[in-house]
mmCIF file of C-alpha atoms in Angstrom:
data_model
loop_
_atom_site.group_PDB
_atom_site.id
_atom_site.type_symbol
_atom_site.label_atom_id
_atom_site.label_comp_id
_atom_site.label_asym_id
_atom_site.label_seq_id
_atom_site.Cartn_x
_atom_site.Cartn_y
_atom_site.Cartn_z
ATOM 1 C CA SER A 28 90.471 96.204 114.186
ATOM 2 C CA GLY A 29 91.302 92.624 113.229
ATOM 3 C CA PHE A 30 94.843 93.613 112.281
ATOM 4 C CA TRP A 31 95.278 95.790 115.367
ATOM 5 C CA HIS A 32 94.128 93.197 117.898
ATOM 6 C CA GLN A 33 95.581 90.289 115.918
ATOM 7 C CA PHE A 34 94.321 87.182 117.686
ATOM 8 C CA ALA A 35 92.860 88.779 120.803
ATOM 9 C CA MET A 36 89.108 88.277 121.126
ATOM 10 C CA THR A 37 86.804 91.305 121.120
ATOM 11 C CA ALA A 38 83.680 91.181 123.269
ATOM 12 C CA HIS A 39 81.167 92.341 120.654
ATOM 13 C CA SER A 40 82.423 90.274 117.720
ATOM 14 C CA PRO A 41 80.476 87.162 116.630
ATOM 15 C CA ILE A 42 83.152 85.004 118.274
ATOM 16 C CA GLY A 43 83.082 87.079 121.453
ATOM 17 C CA LYS A 44 79.310 86.695 121.705
ATOM 18 C CA ASN A 45 79.186 82.966 120.883
ATOM 19 C CA PRO A 46 82.662 81.535 121.553
ATOM 20 C CA GLU A 47 81.424 77.957 121.904
ATOM 21 C CA GLU A 48 80.295 77.973 118.267
ATOM 22 C CA PHE A 49 83.872 78.660 117.163
ATOM 23 C CA GLY A 50 85.642 76.172 119.421
ATOM 24 C CA VAL A 51 87.214 78.739 121.741
ATOM 25 C CA THR A 52 86.949 79.455 125.465
ATOM 26 C CA PRO A 53 87.427 83.059 126.659
ATOM 27 C CA ILE A 54 89.639 83.793 129.643
ATOM 28 C CA ARG A 55 87.786 86.760 131.073
ATOM 29 C CA LYS A 56 89.457 89.282 133.377
ATOM 30 C CA GLU A 57 88.443 92.580 134.895
ATOM 31 C CA ILE A 58 87.182 94.792 132.050
ATOM 32 C CA ASN A 59 89.769 97.132 130.566
ATOM 33 C CA PHE A 60 89.199 99.587 127.738
ATOM 34 C CA ALA A 61 86.238 98.418 125.612
ATOM 35 C CA HIS A 62 86.914 94.804 126.646
ATOM 36 C CA ASN A 63 88.767 94.317 123.370
ATOM 37 C CA ASP A 64 91.685 92.152 124.489
ATOM 38 C CA ILE A 65 90.223 88.919 125.814
ATOM 39 C CA ASP A 66 92.637 85.992 125.938
ATOM 40 C CA PHE A 67 91.247 82.598 125.015
ATOM 41 C CA THR A 68 92.075 78.943 124.589
ATOM 42 C CA ASP A 69 91.498 77.401 121.179
ATOM 43 C CA GLU A 70 90.295 73.853 120.518
ATOM 44 C CA THR A 71 90.624 74.076 116.723
ATOM 45 C CA GLY A 72 94.357 73.358 116.631
ATOM 46 C CA ILE A 73 95.136 76.449 114.552
ATOM 47 C CA ALA A 74 98.724 77.680 115.023
ATOM 48 C CA HIS A 75 97.993 81.368 115.485
ATOM 49 C CA TYR A 76 101.646 82.242 116.009
ATOM 50 C CA LYS A 77 102.295 81.550 112.306
ATOM 51 C CA PHE A 78 100.389 84.708 111.410
ATOM 52 C CA SER A 79 101.901 86.961 114.090
ATOM 53 C CA PHE A 80 104.818 88.441 112.143
ATOM 54 C CA GLY A 81 102.758 88.984 108.988
ATOM 55 C CA LEU A 82 100.021 90.822 110.877
ATOM 56 C CA LYS A 83 102.548 93.006 112.690
ATOM 57 C CA LYS A 84 104.261 93.756 109.392
ATOM 58 C CA SER A 85 101.024 94.729 107.658
ATOM 59 C CA LEU A 86 99.964 96.885 110.611
ATOM 60 C CA LEU A 87 103.308 98.697 110.610
ATOM 61 C CA ASN A 88 102.967 99.344 106.871
ATOM 62 C CA TYR A 89 99.420 100.634 107.348
ATOM 63 C CA MET A 90 100.400 103.033 110.139
ATOM 64 C CA HIS A 91 103.212 104.448 107.992
ATOM 65 C CA GLY A 92 101.132 104.570 104.804
ATOM 66 C CA ILE A 93 103.509 102.362 102.840
ATOM 67 C CA ASN A 94 103.456 99.160 100.788
ATOM 68 C CA PHE A 95 99.711 99.148 100.135
ATOM 69 C CA ASP A 96 100.488 97.439 96.819
ATOM 70 C CA LEU A 97 102.593 94.722 98.460
ATOM 71 C CA PRO A 98 101.205 91.274 97.556
ATOM 72 C CA LEU A 99 99.681 89.447 100.504
ATOM 73 C CA LYS A 100 101.983 86.471 99.972
ATOM 74 C CA ASP A 101 104.976 88.685 100.799
ATOM 75 C CA TRP A 102 103.672 89.366 104.315
ATOM 76 C CA PHE A 103 104.043 85.778 105.466
ATOM 77 C CA ASP A 104 106.887 83.269 105.321
ATOM 78 C CA PHE A 105 104.672 80.340 104.332
ATOM 79 C CA LYS A 106 102.452 79.503 101.380
ATOM 80 C CA ILE A 107 98.993 81.056 101.517
ATOM 81 C CA PRO A 108 95.924 80.295 99.355
ATOM 82 C CA LYS A 109 95.239 82.460 96.334
ATOM 83 C CA THR A 110 92.548 85.056 96.864
ATOM 84 C CA THR A 111 89.102 84.353 95.448
ATOM 85 C CA ILE A 112 88.052 88.024 95.544
ATOM 86 C CA ASP A 113 88.467 90.187 92.454
ATOM 87 C CA PRO A 114 91.051 92.958 93.065
ATOM 88 C CA ASN A 115 88.488 95.564 91.956
ATOM 89 C CA TYR A 116 85.668 94.174 94.119
ATOM 90 C CA ILE A 117 85.383 97.096 96.573
ATOM 91 C CA HIS A 118 85.735 99.653 93.768
ATOM 92 C CA ASP A 119 82.973 97.983 91.753
ATOM 93 C CA CYS A 120 80.690 97.747 94.809
ATOM 94 C CA LEU A 121 81.049 101.462 95.440
ATOM 95 C CA LEU A 122 79.950 102.182 91.871
ATOM 96 C CA GLN A 123 76.733 100.207 92.267
ATOM 97 C CA GLU A 124 73.669 102.053 93.458
ATOM 98 C CA GLU A 125 71.603 99.336 95.091
ATOM 99 C CA ASN A 126 68.417 100.163 96.955
ATOM 100 C CA PHE A 127 68.182 97.792 99.905
ATOM 101 C CA GLU A 128 65.153 99.399 101.525
ATOM 102 C CA PHE A 129 62.516 96.838 102.469
ATOM 103 C CA LYS A 130 58.931 98.049 102.022
ATOM 104 C CA GLY A 131 56.492 95.935 103.987
ATOM 105 C CA ASN A 132 53.395 97.507 102.411
ATOM 106 C CA SER A 133 54.473 96.805 98.824
ATOM 107 C CA LYS A 134 52.389 94.290 96.872
ATOM 108 C CA LEU A 135 54.316 91.459 95.245
ATOM 109 C CA ILE A 136 53.617 89.827 91.903
ATOM 110 C CA PHE A 137 55.285 86.569 90.880
ATOM 111 C CA LEU A 138 55.335 86.098 87.110
ATOM 112 C CA ALA A 139 56.714 82.562 87.059
ATOM 113 C CA LYS A 140 55.929 79.317 88.805
ATOM 114 C CA ASN A 141 56.988 75.688 88.687
ATOM 115 C CA PRO A 142 60.695 76.224 87.981
ATOM 116 C CA GLN A 143 62.756 73.154 87.205
ATOM 117 C CA VAL A 144 64.527 71.987 90.358
ATOM 118 C CA GLU A 145 67.796 70.094 90.657
ATOM 119 C CA TYR A 146 69.133 69.023 94.038
ATOM 120 C CA TYR A 147 72.806 68.576 94.823
ATOM 121 C CA THR A 148 75.236 68.619 97.730
ATOM 122 C CA LYS A 149 78.245 70.832 98.386
ATOM 123 C CA SER A 150 81.022 70.044 100.823
ATOM 124 C CA LYS A 151 83.139 72.526 102.747
ATOM 125 C CA LYS A 152 85.672 71.678 105.435
ATOM 126 C CA GLY A 153 84.234 68.200 105.846
ATOM 127 C CA LYS A 154 80.643 69.404 106.172
ATOM 128 C CA PHE A 155 77.928 68.780 103.590
ATOM 129 C CA PHE A 156 75.250 71.282 102.573
ATOM 130 C CA GLU A 157 72.178 70.691 100.402
ATOM 131 C CA PHE A 158 71.447 73.164 97.617
ATOM 132 C CA SER A 159 68.914 73.502 94.820
ATOM 133 C CA GLN A 160 69.268 74.967 91.368
ATOM 134 C CA LEU A 161 66.052 76.596 90.168
ATOM 135 C CA THR A 162 65.756 77.050 86.406
ATOM 136 C CA PHE A 163 63.261 79.551 84.986
ATOM 137 C CA HIS A 164 62.468 79.396 81.261
ATOM 138 C CA LEU A 165 61.613 82.971 80.313
ATOM 139 C CA LYS A 166 60.575 84.370 76.935
ATOM 140 C CA THR A 167 63.956 85.945 76.258
ATOM 141 C CA ASN A 168 66.371 83.849 78.295
ATOM 142 C CA ILE A 169 66.854 81.000 80.747
ATOM 143 C CA LEU A 170 67.671 82.006 84.310
ATOM 144 C CA LYS A 171 69.300 79.674 86.817
ATOM 145 C CA ILE A 172 69.755 80.505 90.490
ATOM 146 C CA GLU A 173 71.326 78.570 93.340
ATOM 147 C CA VAL A 174 69.643 78.565 96.760
ATOM 148 C CA GLU A 175 69.903 76.458 99.921
ATOM 149 C CA LYS A 176 67.540 73.499 99.516
ATOM 150 C CA GLU A 177 65.071 74.348 102.299
ATOM 151 C CA LYS A 178 64.814 77.971 101.179
ATOM 152 C CA ALA A 179 64.455 76.905 97.550
ATOM 153 C CA ASP A 180 61.579 74.591 98.508
ATOM 154 C CA TRP A 181 59.966 77.446 100.443
ATOM 155 C CA LEU A 182 60.361 79.827 97.499
ATOM 156 C CA SER A 183 58.889 77.298 95.051
ATOM 157 C CA LYS A 184 55.894 76.906 97.369
ATOM 158 C CA ILE A 185 55.412 80.700 97.506
ATOM 159 C CA LEU A 186 55.513 80.945 93.698
ATOM 160 C CA LEU A 187 52.947 78.162 93.372
ATOM 161 C CA GLU A 188 50.586 79.599 96.002
ATOM 162 C CA ASN A 189 50.699 83.141 94.611
ATOM 163 C CA PRO A 190 50.112 82.970 90.848
ATOM 164 C CA VAL A 191 49.775 86.198 88.907
ATOM 165 C CA GLU A 192 46.061 85.431 88.403
ATOM 166 C CA ASN A 193 45.332 85.962 92.110
ATOM 167 C CA SER A 194 43.437 89.214 92.560
ATOM 168 C CA LYS A 195 44.690 89.609 96.132
ATOM 169 C CA LYS A 196 48.439 90.084 96.140
ATOM 170 C CA ILE A 197 50.680 89.130 99.028
ATOM 171 C CA THR A 198 52.474 92.057 100.676
ATOM 172 C CA GLY A 199 56.138 92.291 101.530
ATOM 173 C CA GLN A 200 55.355 92.088 105.247
ATOM 174 C CA GLN A 201 53.188 88.993 104.793
ATOM 175 C CA LEU A 202 55.977 87.338 102.833
ATOM 176 C CA LYS A 203 58.483 88.259 105.537
ATOM 177 C CA ASN A 204 56.222 86.811 108.241
ATOM 178 C CA GLU A 205 55.889 83.527 106.349
ATOM 179 C CA TYR A 206 59.641 83.345 105.789
ATOM 180 C CA GLU A 207 60.483 83.992 109.443
ATOM 181 C CA GLU A 208 58.216 81.156 110.565
ATOM 182 C CA LYS A 209 60.948 78.835 109.239
ATOM 183 C CA PHE A 210 64.109 80.908 108.820
ATOM 184 C CA GLU A 211 65.913 83.984 110.114
ATOM 185 C CA ASP A 212 67.208 87.199 108.506
ATOM 186 C CA PHE A 213 64.581 87.769 105.821
ATOM 187 C CA GLU A 214 66.323 90.904 104.543
ATOM 188 C CA LEU A 215 69.531 88.959 103.885
ATOM 189 C CA PHE A 216 67.518 86.504 101.803
ATOM 190 C CA TRP A 217 65.375 89.140 100.076
ATOM 191 C CA PHE A 218 68.380 91.182 98.957
ATOM 192 C CA SER A 219 70.640 88.215 98.199
ATOM 193 C CA LYS A 220 72.085 87.826 94.706
ATOM 194 C CA PRO A 221 69.719 84.991 93.598
ATOM 195 C CA ILE A 222 66.586 86.930 94.614
ATOM 196 C CA GLN A 223 67.948 90.121 93.066
ATOM 197 C CA GLN A 224 68.316 88.170 89.811
ATOM 198 C CA LEU A 225 64.646 87.180 89.995
ATOM 199 C CA LYS A 226 63.697 90.842 90.425
ATOM 200 C CA GLU A 227 65.975 92.023 87.620
ATOM 201 C CA ASN A 228 64.481 89.455 85.230
ATOM 202 C CA GLY A 229 60.883 90.379 86.053
ATOM 203 C CA ILE A 230 60.031 87.188 87.922
ATOM 204 C CA ILE A 231 59.331 89.142 91.111
ATOM 205 C CA LEU A 232 57.692 92.560 90.812
ATOM 206 C CA SER A 233 57.110 94.954 93.692
ATOM 207 C CA LEU A 234 54.325 97.555 93.471
#
């Protein structure tokens, strides 16, 4: 869809729903098919026309089933950044059998508390973000995970308040409720890579 519409805005995309967050202003007209071709003005200063020929070229190739192995840099007539995604990423994801079903009635056991915490700041596009590295010293290995600072502080508090010695275990739903008092999208957090690592290493058990 992104290649087909190029730089037209679609109504149900994140940008279409919240254009002000992305520095664009939609120019709305009478609704046509699916409202998928909304013109807009852009305050970001991005020269969209630079990408036009490359997108048309890639779309033409796709529709004719050719040049799927053509390097991305050959689509455009200007230098583009190197990809940061492994070429086998989608293939490897399809081979993984992850169970992302959240069970609110499951009882949770936390087998570690008081991880070592290091705070640091990351910058991206001129913005600064606070992160924490939590280090868990286990019997067989040392596990380090990286989490946004506020969520790391919340997680450390949960580990401290729910030691394994507690006879009454917190449930998945109770944990979700506590999380959503401060943050959004619990499932995204619960099934994120850092939390999955805690589960895989036996720090978080679900019964």
